[in-house]
Tab-separated table of C-alpha atoms in Angstrom:
chain	number	residue	atom	x	y	z
A	1	UNK	CA	-3.397	-40.398	-14.975
A	2	UNK	CA	-6.730	-41.035	-13.367
A	3	UNK	CA	-9.814	-39.143	-14.435
A	4	UNK	CA	-10.750	-36.315	-12.057
A	5	UNK	CA	-13.624	-33.900	-11.903
A	6	UNK	CA	-13.096	-30.161	-11.804
A	7	UNK	CA	-14.613	-26.816	-12.614
A	8	UNK	CA	-12.592	-23.896	-13.880
A	9	UNK	CA	-13.041	-20.222	-14.758
A	10	UNK	CA	-10.721	-18.829	-17.429
A	11	UNK	CA	-10.305	-15.634	-19.403
A	12	UNK	CA	-11.857	-16.350	-22.804
A	13	UNK	CA	-14.844	-14.643	-24.439
A	14	UNK	CA	-18.201	-16.407	-24.307
A	15	UNK	CA	-21.677	-15.819	-25.629
A	16	UNK	CA	-24.599	-14.585	-23.599
A	17	UNK	CA	-25.812	-16.846	-20.831
A	18	UNK	CA	-29.173	-18.395	-21.330
A	19	UNK	CA	-31.306	-20.584	-19.119
A	20	UNK	CA	-33.337	-22.707	-21.473
A	21	UNK	CA	-35.907	-25.433	-21.165
A	22	UNK	CA	-34.673	-28.987	-21.217
A	23	UNK	CA	-36.852	-31.799	-22.611
A	24	UNK	CA	-37.938	-32.595	-19.074
A	25	UNK	CA	-39.216	-29.036	-18.576
A	26	UNK	CA	-36.240	-28.191	-16.399
A	27	UNK	CA	-34.406	-24.939	-17.042
A	28	UNK	CA	-30.801	-25.407	-18.113
A	29	UNK	CA	-27.951	-22.939	-18.521
A	30	UNK	CA	-26.042	-22.726	-21.753
A	31	UNK	CA	-24.066	-20.088	-23.617
A	32	UNK	CA	-25.763	-18.763	-26.734
A	33	UNK	CA	-26.905	-15.619	-28.469
A	34	UNK	CA	-30.575	-14.858	-28.320
A	35	UNK	CA	-33.017	-11.960	-28.248
A	36	UNK	CA	-33.645	-10.581	-24.778
A	37	UNK	CA	-37.205	-10.085	-23.640
A	38	UNK	CA	-38.723	-7.285	-21.625
A	39	UNK	CA	-40.154	-7.996	-18.219
A	40	UNK	CA	-43.173	-6.488	-16.579
A	41	UNK	CA	-41.999	-3.643	-14.388
A	42	UNK	CA	-43.800	-2.054	-11.520
A	43	UNK	CA	-44.966	1.472	-12.311
A	44	UNK	CA	-44.122	2.611	-8.824
A	45	UNK	CA	-41.499	5.275	-8.282
A	46	UNK	CA	-38.009	3.824	-7.706
A	47	UNK	CA	-36.805	5.619	-4.610
A	48	UNK	CA	-33.206	4.377	-4.616
A	49	UNK	CA	-30.001	6.295	-4.148
A	50	UNK	CA	-27.593	4.196	-6.200
A	51	UNK	CA	-26.117	5.472	-9.470
A	52	UNK	CA	-24.687	3.239	-12.188
A	53	UNK	CA	-21.658	3.706	-14.456
A	54	UNK	CA	-23.670	3.510	-17.691
A	55	UNK	CA	-26.734	5.466	-18.878
A	56	UNK	CA	-30.235	4.077	-18.686
A	57	UNK	CA	-30.572	4.202	-22.471
A	58	UNK	CA	-27.829	1.575	-22.844
A	59	UNK	CA	-29.061	-0.763	-20.114
A	60	UNK	CA	-32.435	-2.422	-20.533
A	61	UNK	CA	-32.579	-3.422	-16.870
A	62	UNK	CA	-31.087	-0.218	-15.464
A	63	UNK	CA	-33.853	0.298	-12.885
A	64	UNK	CA	-33.703	-3.316	-11.734
A	65	UNK	CA	-29.925	-3.132	-11.330
A	66	UNK	CA	-30.127	0.192	-9.522
A	67	UNK	CA	-32.624	-1.253	-7.049
A	68	UNK	CA	-30.510	-4.396	-6.624
A	69	UNK	CA	-27.403	-2.345	-5.810
A	70	UNK	CA	-29.257	-0.385	-3.156
A	71	UNK	CA	-30.720	-3.561	-1.627
A	72	UNK	CA	-27.372	-5.379	-1.535
A	73	UNK	CA	-25.615	-2.398	0.043
A	74	UNK	CA	-28.264	-2.298	2.774
A	75	UNK	CA	-27.885	-6.049	3.261
A	76	UNK	CA	-24.118	-5.732	3.650
A	77	UNK	CA	-24.602	-3.134	6.382
A	78	UNK	CA	-26.999	-5.504	8.136
A	79	UNK	CA	-24.325	-8.234	8.025
A	80	UNK	CA	-21.687	-5.944	9.509
A	81	UNK	CA	-23.972	-4.891	12.353
A	82	UNK	CA	-24.960	-8.473	13.172
A	83	UNK	CA	-21.377	-9.697	12.975
A	84	UNK	CA	-20.240	-6.988	15.387
A	85	UNK	CA	-22.413	-8.659	18.017
A	86	UNK	CA	-20.420	-11.873	17.635
A	87	UNK	CA	-16.984	-10.541	18.556
A	88	UNK	CA	-15.520	-8.284	21.196
A	89	UNK	CA	-13.302	-5.340	20.300
A	90	UNK	CA	-10.185	-7.506	20.682
A	91	UNK	CA	-11.519	-10.194	18.349
A	92	UNK	CA	-12.646	-12.744	20.943
A	93	UNK	CA	-15.682	-14.840	20.108
A	94	UNK	CA	-18.511	-13.814	22.409
A	95	UNK	CA	-20.846	-16.712	21.534
A	96	UNK	CA	-19.105	-20.058	21.119
A	97	UNK	CA	-20.876	-22.942	19.387
A	98	UNK	CA	-23.867	-20.713	18.714
A	99	UNK	CA	-25.128	-20.191	15.178
A	100	UNK	CA	-27.504	-17.389	16.189
A	101	UNK	CA	-25.545	-14.492	14.599
A	102	UNK	CA	-25.185	-16.133	11.195
A	103	UNK	CA	-28.817	-17.266	11.372
A	104	UNK	CA	-30.014	-13.726	12.056
A	105	UNK	CA	-27.818	-12.348	9.276
A	106	UNK	CA	-28.855	-15.019	6.752
A	107	UNK	CA	-32.568	-14.600	7.372
A	108	UNK	CA	-32.238	-10.848	7.830
A	109	UNK	CA	-30.572	-10.376	4.451
A	110	UNK	CA	-33.195	-12.493	2.703
A	111	UNK	CA	-36.044	-10.629	4.392
A	112	UNK	CA	-34.518	-7.205	3.709
A	113	UNK	CA	-33.828	-7.830	0.025
A	114	UNK	CA	-37.208	-9.508	-0.432
A	115	UNK	CA	-38.953	-6.491	1.097
A	116	UNK	CA	-36.969	-3.936	-0.904
A	117	UNK	CA	-37.438	-5.676	-4.248
A	118	UNK	CA	-41.018	-6.703	-3.504
A	119	UNK	CA	-42.048	-3.066	-3.076
A	120	UNK	CA	-40.569	-2.088	-6.425
A	121	UNK	CA	-41.118	-5.219	-8.513
A	122	UNK	CA	-43.985	-7.157	-6.907
A	123	UNK	CA	-44.568	-9.321	-9.986
A	124	UNK	CA	-41.036	-10.781	-10.001
A	125	UNK	CA	-40.656	-13.774	-7.646
A	126	UNK	CA	-37.588	-14.457	-5.524
A	127	UNK	CA	-35.647	-17.723	-5.429
A	128	UNK	CA	-33.530	-17.908	-2.291
A	129	UNK	CA	-32.089	-20.230	0.308
A	130	UNK	CA	-34.305	-19.969	3.356
A	131	UNK	CA	-37.888	-20.202	4.546
A	132	UNK	CA	-39.194	-19.048	7.911
A	133	UNK	CA	-39.856	-22.477	9.469
A	134	UNK	CA	-36.446	-22.703	11.149
A	135	UNK	CA	-36.672	-19.109	12.325
A	136	UNK	CA	-40.063	-19.669	13.907
A	137	UNK	CA	-38.857	-22.817	15.693
A	138	UNK	CA	-35.908	-20.974	17.280
A	139	UNK	CA	-37.888	-17.919	18.422
A	140	UNK	CA	-35.510	-15.601	16.586
A	141	UNK	CA	-38.101	-13.697	14.586
A	142	UNK	CA	-38.021	-10.582	16.769
A	143	UNK	CA	-34.235	-10.319	16.496
A	144	UNK	CA	-34.429	-10.565	12.717
A	145	UNK	CA	-37.215	-7.960	12.587
A	146	UNK	CA	-35.051	-5.520	14.541
A	147	UNK	CA	-32.071	-6.098	12.236
A	148	UNK	CA	-34.183	-5.617	9.110
A	149	UNK	CA	-36.000	-2.531	10.400
A	150	UNK	CA	-32.679	-0.816	11.126
A	151	UNK	CA	-31.543	-1.105	7.496
A	152	UNK	CA	-34.772	-1.002	5.475
A	153	UNK	CA	-35.659	2.006	3.354
A	154	UNK	CA	-38.176	4.421	4.930
A	155	UNK	CA	-41.833	3.479	4.501
A	156	UNK	CA	-45.135	4.783	5.768
A	157	UNK	CA	-45.528	1.855	8.145
A	158	UNK	CA	-42.943	-0.048	10.222
A	159	UNK	CA	-42.143	-3.686	9.475
A	160	UNK	CA	-44.066	-6.175	11.565
A	161	UNK	CA	-43.013	-9.699	12.413
A	162	UNK	CA	-45.516	-11.039	9.894
A	163	UNK	CA	-44.096	-8.741	7.200
A	164	UNK	CA	-40.591	-10.080	7.757
A	165	UNK	CA	-41.607	-13.744	7.940
A	166	UNK	CA	-43.736	-13.400	4.811
A	167	UNK	CA	-40.836	-11.712	3.027
A	168	UNK	CA	-38.567	-14.634	3.894
A	169	UNK	CA	-41.144	-17.163	2.713
A	170	UNK	CA	-41.490	-15.244	-0.555
A	171	UNK	CA	-38.109	-16.745	-1.451
A	172	UNK	CA	-38.727	-20.182	0.067
A	173	UNK	CA	-38.712	-23.442	-1.848
A	174	UNK	CA	-42.515	-23.682	-2.079
A	175	UNK	CA	-43.178	-20.033	-2.906
A	176	UNK	CA	-42.944	-20.310	-6.672
A	177	UNK	CA	-43.651	-23.186	-9.047
A	178	UNK	CA	-41.705	-23.281	-12.300
A	179	UNK	CA	-43.595	-24.376	-15.388
A	180	UNK	CA	-42.443	-25.469	-18.812
A	181	UNK	CA	-41.598	-21.966	-20.050
A	182	UNK	CA	-38.394	-20.081	-19.165
A	183	UNK	CA	-39.071	-18.053	-16.044
A	184	UNK	CA	-38.270	-14.573	-14.739
A	185	UNK	CA	-37.095	-14.299	-11.128
A	186	UNK	CA	-34.511	-12.935	-8.728
A	187	UNK	CA	-31.875	-15.374	-7.391
A	188	UNK	CA	-30.393	-14.593	-3.967
A	189	UNK	CA	-27.623	-16.061	-1.850
A	190	UNK	CA	-28.016	-14.172	1.463
A	191	UNK	CA	-24.539	-14.996	2.773
A	192	UNK	CA	-22.122	-16.978	0.635
A	193	UNK	CA	-19.198	-17.967	2.839
A	194	UNK	CA	-20.741	-18.421	6.279
A	195	UNK	CA	-17.421	-19.725	7.614
A	196	UNK	CA	-15.875	-16.409	6.651
A	197	UNK	CA	-18.720	-14.560	8.333
A	198	UNK	CA	-18.079	-16.440	11.584
A	199	UNK	CA	-14.340	-15.714	11.616
A	200	UNK	CA	-13.045	-12.822	13.678
A	201	UNK	CA	-10.538	-11.990	10.951
A	202	UNK	CA	-11.263	-10.215	7.690
A	203	UNK	CA	-12.273	-13.468	5.993
A	204	UNK	CA	-14.454	-12.848	2.973
A	205	UNK	CA	-18.151	-13.451	2.523
A	206	UNK	CA	-20.522	-12.211	-0.182
A	207	UNK	CA	-24.153	-11.183	-0.557
A	208	UNK	CA	-25.110	-12.253	-4.084
A	209	UNK	CA	-28.175	-11.246	-6.121
A	210	UNK	CA	-28.984	-11.926	-9.786
A	211	UNK	CA	-31.947	-11.324	-12.079
A	212	UNK	CA	-33.013	-13.977	-14.569
A	213	UNK	CA	-35.368	-12.791	-17.338
A	214	UNK	CA	-37.124	-15.367	-19.498
A	215	UNK	CA	-34.377	-17.839	-18.679
A	216	UNK	CA	-31.424	-15.486	-19.207
A	217	UNK	CA	-29.169	-14.059	-16.496
A	218	UNK	CA	-29.240	-10.316	-17.198
A	219	UNK	CA	-28.155	-8.577	-13.985
A	220	UNK	CA	-25.841	-9.440	-11.105
A	221	UNK	CA	-24.730	-7.717	-7.895
A	222	UNK	CA	-22.166	-8.989	-5.381
A	223	UNK	CA	-21.489	-7.142	-2.128
A	224	UNK	CA	-18.381	-8.014	-0.100
A	225	UNK	CA	-18.256	-6.118	3.224
A	226	UNK	CA	-14.774	-7.352	4.205
A	227	UNK	CA	-12.883	-6.587	1.013
A	228	UNK	CA	-9.958	-4.531	2.314
A	229	UNK	CA	-7.945	-4.164	-0.891
A	230	UNK	CA	-8.599	-2.508	-4.209
A	231	UNK	CA	-10.247	-4.457	-7.022
A	232	UNK	CA	-8.121	-2.604	-9.544
A	233	UNK	CA	-4.607	-3.516	-10.636
A	234	UNK	CA	-2.935	-1.650	-7.771
A	235	UNK	CA	-0.554	-3.731	-5.704
A	236	UNK	CA	-1.319	-4.566	-2.110
A	237	UNK	CA	1.674	-2.506	-0.989
A	238	UNK	CA	0.437	0.580	-2.833
A	239	UNK	CA	-3.006	0.206	-1.421
A	240	UNK	CA	-1.888	-0.165	2.208
A	241	UNK	CA	-1.482	3.622	2.225
A	242	UNK	CA	-5.276	3.896	1.904
A	243	UNK	CA	-6.173	1.418	4.654
A	244	UNK	CA	-7.388	4.137	6.994
A	245	UNK	CA	-9.788	5.333	4.300
A	246	UNK	CA	-10.971	1.806	3.525
A	247	UNK	CA	-11.900	0.931	7.094
A	248	UNK	CA	-15.669	0.961	7.283
A	249	UNK	CA	-16.096	0.271	3.580
A	250	UNK	CA	-16.965	-2.691	1.422
A	251	UNK	CA	-16.676	-3.551	-2.244
A	252	UNK	CA	-19.567	-4.052	-4.618
A	253	UNK	CA	-19.441	-5.637	-8.069
A	254	UNK	CA	-22.186	-5.307	-10.664
A	255	UNK	CA	-22.825	-6.728	-14.111
A	256	UNK	CA	-25.487	-5.951	-16.711
A	257	UNK	CA	-25.798	-7.964	-19.888
A	258	UNK	CA	-23.994	-6.122	-22.668
A	259	UNK	CA	-22.691	-3.380	-20.337
A	260	UNK	CA	-19.726	-5.087	-18.704
A	261	UNK	CA	-18.691	-5.717	-15.110
A	262	UNK	CA	-17.934	-2.837	-12.749
A	263	UNK	CA	-16.858	-2.366	-9.160
A	264	UNK	CA	-16.620	0.368	-6.544
A	265	UNK	CA	-16.176	0.866	-2.823
A	266	UNK	CA	-19.216	1.711	-0.737
A	267	UNK	CA	-19.725	2.912	2.805
A	268	UNK	CA	-20.845	0.421	5.419
A	269	UNK	CA	-22.160	3.340	7.445
A	270	UNK	CA	-25.886	3.953	7.368
A	271	UNK	CA	-25.556	7.667	6.564
A	272	UNK	CA	-23.395	6.923	3.502
A	273	UNK	CA	-21.475	10.183	3.927
A	274	UNK	CA	-18.018	8.584	3.951
A	275	UNK	CA	-16.127	9.410	0.766
A	276	UNK	CA	-13.795	6.993	-1.011
A	277	UNK	CA	-11.279	7.568	-3.796
A	278	UNK	CA	-12.617	6.996	-7.283
A	279	UNK	CA	-16.000	5.764	-8.430
A	280	UNK	CA	-17.030	2.863	-10.648
A	281	UNK	CA	-14.129	0.951	-12.219
A	282	UNK	CA	-14.552	-1.353	-15.222
A	283	UNK	CA	-13.438	-4.924	-14.526
A	284	UNK	CA	-11.677	-7.268	-16.916
A	285	UNK	CA	-10.333	-10.753	-16.389
A	286	UNK	CA	-6.592	-11.275	-16.233
A	287	UNK	CA	-4.884	-11.393	-19.637
A	288	UNK	CA	-2.516	-14.263	-18.929
A	289	UNK	CA	-1.280	-16.320	-21.897
A	290	UNK	CA	1.065	-18.844	-20.279
A	291	UNK	CA	0.357	-21.040	-17.293
A	292	UNK	CA	3.179	-19.981	-15.013
A	293	UNK	CA	2.149	-16.319	-15.324
A	294	UNK	CA	-1.406	-16.998	-14.220
A	295	UNK	CA	-2.677	-16.354	-10.700
A	296	UNK	CA	-4.508	-19.390	-9.374
A	297	UNK	CA	-7.237	-19.606	-6.769
A	298	UNK	CA	-8.573	-22.810	-5.230
A	299	UNK	CA	-11.102	-23.490	-2.457
A	300	UNK	CA	-9.844	-23.340	1.109
A	301	UNK	CA	-11.005	-26.949	1.505
A	302	UNK	CA	-8.485	-28.183	-1.086
A	303	UNK	CA	-4.720	-28.147	-1.558
A	304	UNK	CA	-2.681	-27.548	-4.682
A	305	UNK	CA	-1.116	-30.990	-4.281
A	306	UNK	CA	-4.548	-32.592	-4.684
A	307	UNK	CA	-4.868	-31.259	-8.265
A	308	UNK	CA	-3.337	-33.020	-11.312
A	309	UNK	CA	-1.632	-29.799	-12.418
A	310	UNK	CA	0.607	-30.011	-9.335
A	311	UNK	CA	2.584	-32.799	-11.038
A	312	UNK	CA	3.893	-30.176	-13.485
A	313	UNK	CA	3.959	-26.951	-11.464
A	314	UNK	CA	4.716	-26.308	-7.834
A	315	UNK	CA	2.802	-23.548	-6.095
A	316	UNK	CA	4.043	-20.538	-4.183
A	317	UNK	CA	2.201	-17.808	-2.332
A	318	UNK	CA	5.111	-15.349	-2.695
A	319	UNK	CA	4.440	-13.067	-5.705
A	320	UNK	CA	8.037	-11.799	-5.852
A	321	UNK	CA	9.660	-15.228	-6.094
A	322	UNK	CA	7.732	-17.187	-8.730
A	323	UNK	CA	10.088	-19.465	-10.672
A	324	UNK	CA	9.581	-21.018	-14.112
A	325	UNK	CA	8.251	-24.276	-12.679
A	326	UNK	CA	5.932	-22.538	-10.233
A	327	UNK	CA	2.559	-20.836	-10.276
A	328	UNK	CA	1.316	-18.127	-7.930
A	329	UNK	CA	-1.400	-19.398	-5.618
A	330	UNK	CA	-3.528	-16.643	-4.119
A	331	UNK	CA	-4.820	-16.842	-0.544
A	332	UNK	CA	-7.982	-18.897	-0.416
A	333	UNK	CA	-11.329	-17.589	0.707
A	334	UNK	CA	-14.646	-19.024	1.814
A	335	UNK	CA	-17.614	-19.438	-0.491
A	336	UNK	CA	-18.146	-19.891	-4.212
A	337	UNK	CA	-18.995	-16.278	-5.035
A	338	UNK	CA	-15.726	-14.958	-3.596
A	339	UNK	CA	-13.856	-16.895	-6.265
A	340	UNK	CA	-16.052	-15.511	-9.039
A	341	UNK	CA	-15.349	-12.040	-7.675
A	342	UNK	CA	-11.602	-12.731	-7.727
A	343	UNK	CA	-11.671	-13.900	-11.356
A	344	UNK	CA	-14.027	-11.187	-12.631
A	345	UNK	CA	-11.884	-8.475	-11.050
A	346	UNK	CA	-8.702	-9.833	-12.643
A	347	UNK	CA	-6.979	-10.582	-9.355
A	348	UNK	CA	-7.154	-14.322	-10.045
A	349	UNK	CA	-6.609	-15.740	-13.531
A	350	UNK	CA	-8.146	-19.124	-12.842
A	351	UNK	CA	-10.302	-20.704	-10.185
A	352	UNK	CA	-10.218	-24.503	-10.099
A	353	UNK	CA	-12.649	-26.567	-8.094
A	354	UNK	CA	-12.169	-30.304	-7.940
A	355	UNK	CA	-15.720	-31.460	-7.354
A	356	UNK	CA	-17.140	-34.835	-6.510
A	357	UNK	CA	-19.121	-36.614	-9.176
A	358	UNK	CA	-22.851	-35.937	-9.083
A	359	UNK	CA	-22.289	-32.915	-6.876
A	360	UNK	CA	-25.445	-30.835	-6.461
A	361	UNK	CA	-24.633	-27.137	-6.251
A	362	UNK	CA	-27.247	-24.524	-5.490
A	363	UNK	CA	-28.108	-22.056	-8.240
A	364	UNK	CA	-27.688	-19.084	-5.913
A	365	UNK	CA	-24.064	-20.132	-5.398
A	366	UNK	CA	-23.292	-19.396	-9.051
A	367	UNK	CA	-25.853	-17.294	-10.947
A	368	UNK	CA	-24.514	-13.846	-10.032
A	369	UNK	CA	-20.897	-14.991	-10.349
A	370	UNK	CA	-21.509	-16.343	-13.825
A	371	UNK	CA	-22.695	-13.046	-15.281
A	372	UNK	CA	-19.947	-11.059	-13.528
A	373	UNK	CA	-17.225	-13.297	-14.994
A	374	UNK	CA	-18.934	-13.389	-18.395
A	375	UNK	CA	-19.312	-9.604	-18.672
A	376	UNK	CA	-15.676	-9.167	-17.591
A	377	UNK	CA	-14.580	-11.273	-20.581
A	378	UNK	CA	-14.239	-14.591	-18.794
A	379	UNK	CA	-15.484	-18.094	-19.425
A	380	UNK	CA	-16.944	-20.791	-17.246
A	381	UNK	CA	-15.731	-24.355	-17.850
A	382	UNK	CA	-14.014	-24.895	-21.153
A	383	UNK	CA	-10.842	-26.268	-22.698
A	384	UNK	CA	-7.829	-24.788	-20.930
A	385	UNK	CA	-4.165	-25.661	-21.496
A	386	UNK	CA	-3.513	-29.005	-19.787
A	387	UNK	CA	-7.157	-29.719	-19.061
A	388	UNK	CA	-10.035	-30.636	-21.260
A	389	UNK	CA	-13.143	-29.701	-19.341
A	390	UNK	CA	-16.406	-31.140	-20.562
A	391	UNK	CA	-19.782	-30.023	-19.193
A	392	UNK	CA	-22.160	-32.951	-19.012
A	393	UNK	CA	-25.850	-32.000	-18.816
A	394	UNK	CA	-24.680	-28.388	-18.919
A	395	UNK	CA	-25.483	-26.469	-15.719
A	396	UNK	CA	-28.938	-27.533	-14.685
A	397	UNK	CA	-31.399	-25.177	-13.011
A	398	UNK	CA	-34.051	-27.627	-11.892
A	399	UNK	CA	-37.483	-27.040	-10.412
A	400	UNK	CA	-35.788	-27.066	-7.014
A	401	UNK	CA	-33.426	-24.447	-8.464
A	402	UNK	CA	-30.187	-26.361	-8.210
A	403	UNK	CA	-27.300	-26.717	-10.585
A	404	UNK	CA	-26.266	-30.260	-11.417
A	405	UNK	CA	-22.559	-29.645	-11.830
A	406	UNK	CA	-20.853	-32.482	-13.714
A	407	UNK	CA	-17.384	-31.465	-14.811
A	408	UNK	CA	-15.086	-34.222	-16.124
A	409	UNK	CA	-11.338	-33.822	-16.499
A	410	UNK	CA	-10.824	-36.176	-19.450
A	411	UNK	CA	-7.189	-35.769	-20.353
A	412	UNK	CA	-3.956	-34.068	-19.435
A	413	UNK	CA	-1.642	-33.098	-22.293
């Protein structure tokens, strides 16, 4: 059996996530218990409309999470509006071979969230994916300004083009320099799963936002506008009865260190008057204890046959006909954060990614997913049944804010 590389999320308890200094003054992620530190908060009034499932007294970063939820919900509505310009009512692509819609959405989300959080927490920097150079070169700034203005919270003055471009650059690669001490910052992935965004179907994509305080991931919010099924344990068949209610809604998942992982539906309509059944629901990872009862999820770029485990178990996508030598393989989805969402919600037991050696993975692709899985009782990369997963160099958050992801599959029992 040849050595392969993989990453895997499983349902085992882990310690708190901490981003610590490495000897080379590069922040690194590890799992440990440590005292959490307070961050400097803005004294401005938090004019947000989101409510959380736990009281402020039990959540040290309640205000930050509340603001993050509101910002991500607004960003999801921006994505839906921009995407509607890409397709006709019958699902035909209106703009072939044109990346303009996803560009506007990507930059628009980053600008919107940067503006919303910057007003409330001006001392906390933002680490994100984009800067405004590309936007300026394509003359798309005005389109992005219009998209952001339509979803931004009311202010005394309208957003200008300079406001939006500056907000984007606030999260650019040169906006913040990390020193030798553990840092405090927001981490944003504007649109994780751009292929899903560009599909006319209900393919999934996620807006992901996390807060790192003194090197520790303490808050996470994932918004998924296209999630058309419940994140609870209801079957798909049971939930089809509610499809009419769910049209025009998305799903949002939140996590706060020590307070668990929670999810709810939210309205994609600007007026937020649409009502949905239920409120916040606590999330837990799947409680599987044998391999063939687990629900597996793999990237859409890979096949089950490409994984070593396929030599023992065949895969089926039919939940009602899983045999002893088979595992249930869930439909794949685009983007890293979608898989974290699947595992944290309990819909998938395991996500396996067979990665290339020396793969460089962006921090914003994982930070929010890590805390959501962790607070739901899950574990990232450990020993699991037939695999021994070893993390070399841990998960590195470098000065460029990337994760050096070296996972080695050493043996198969």
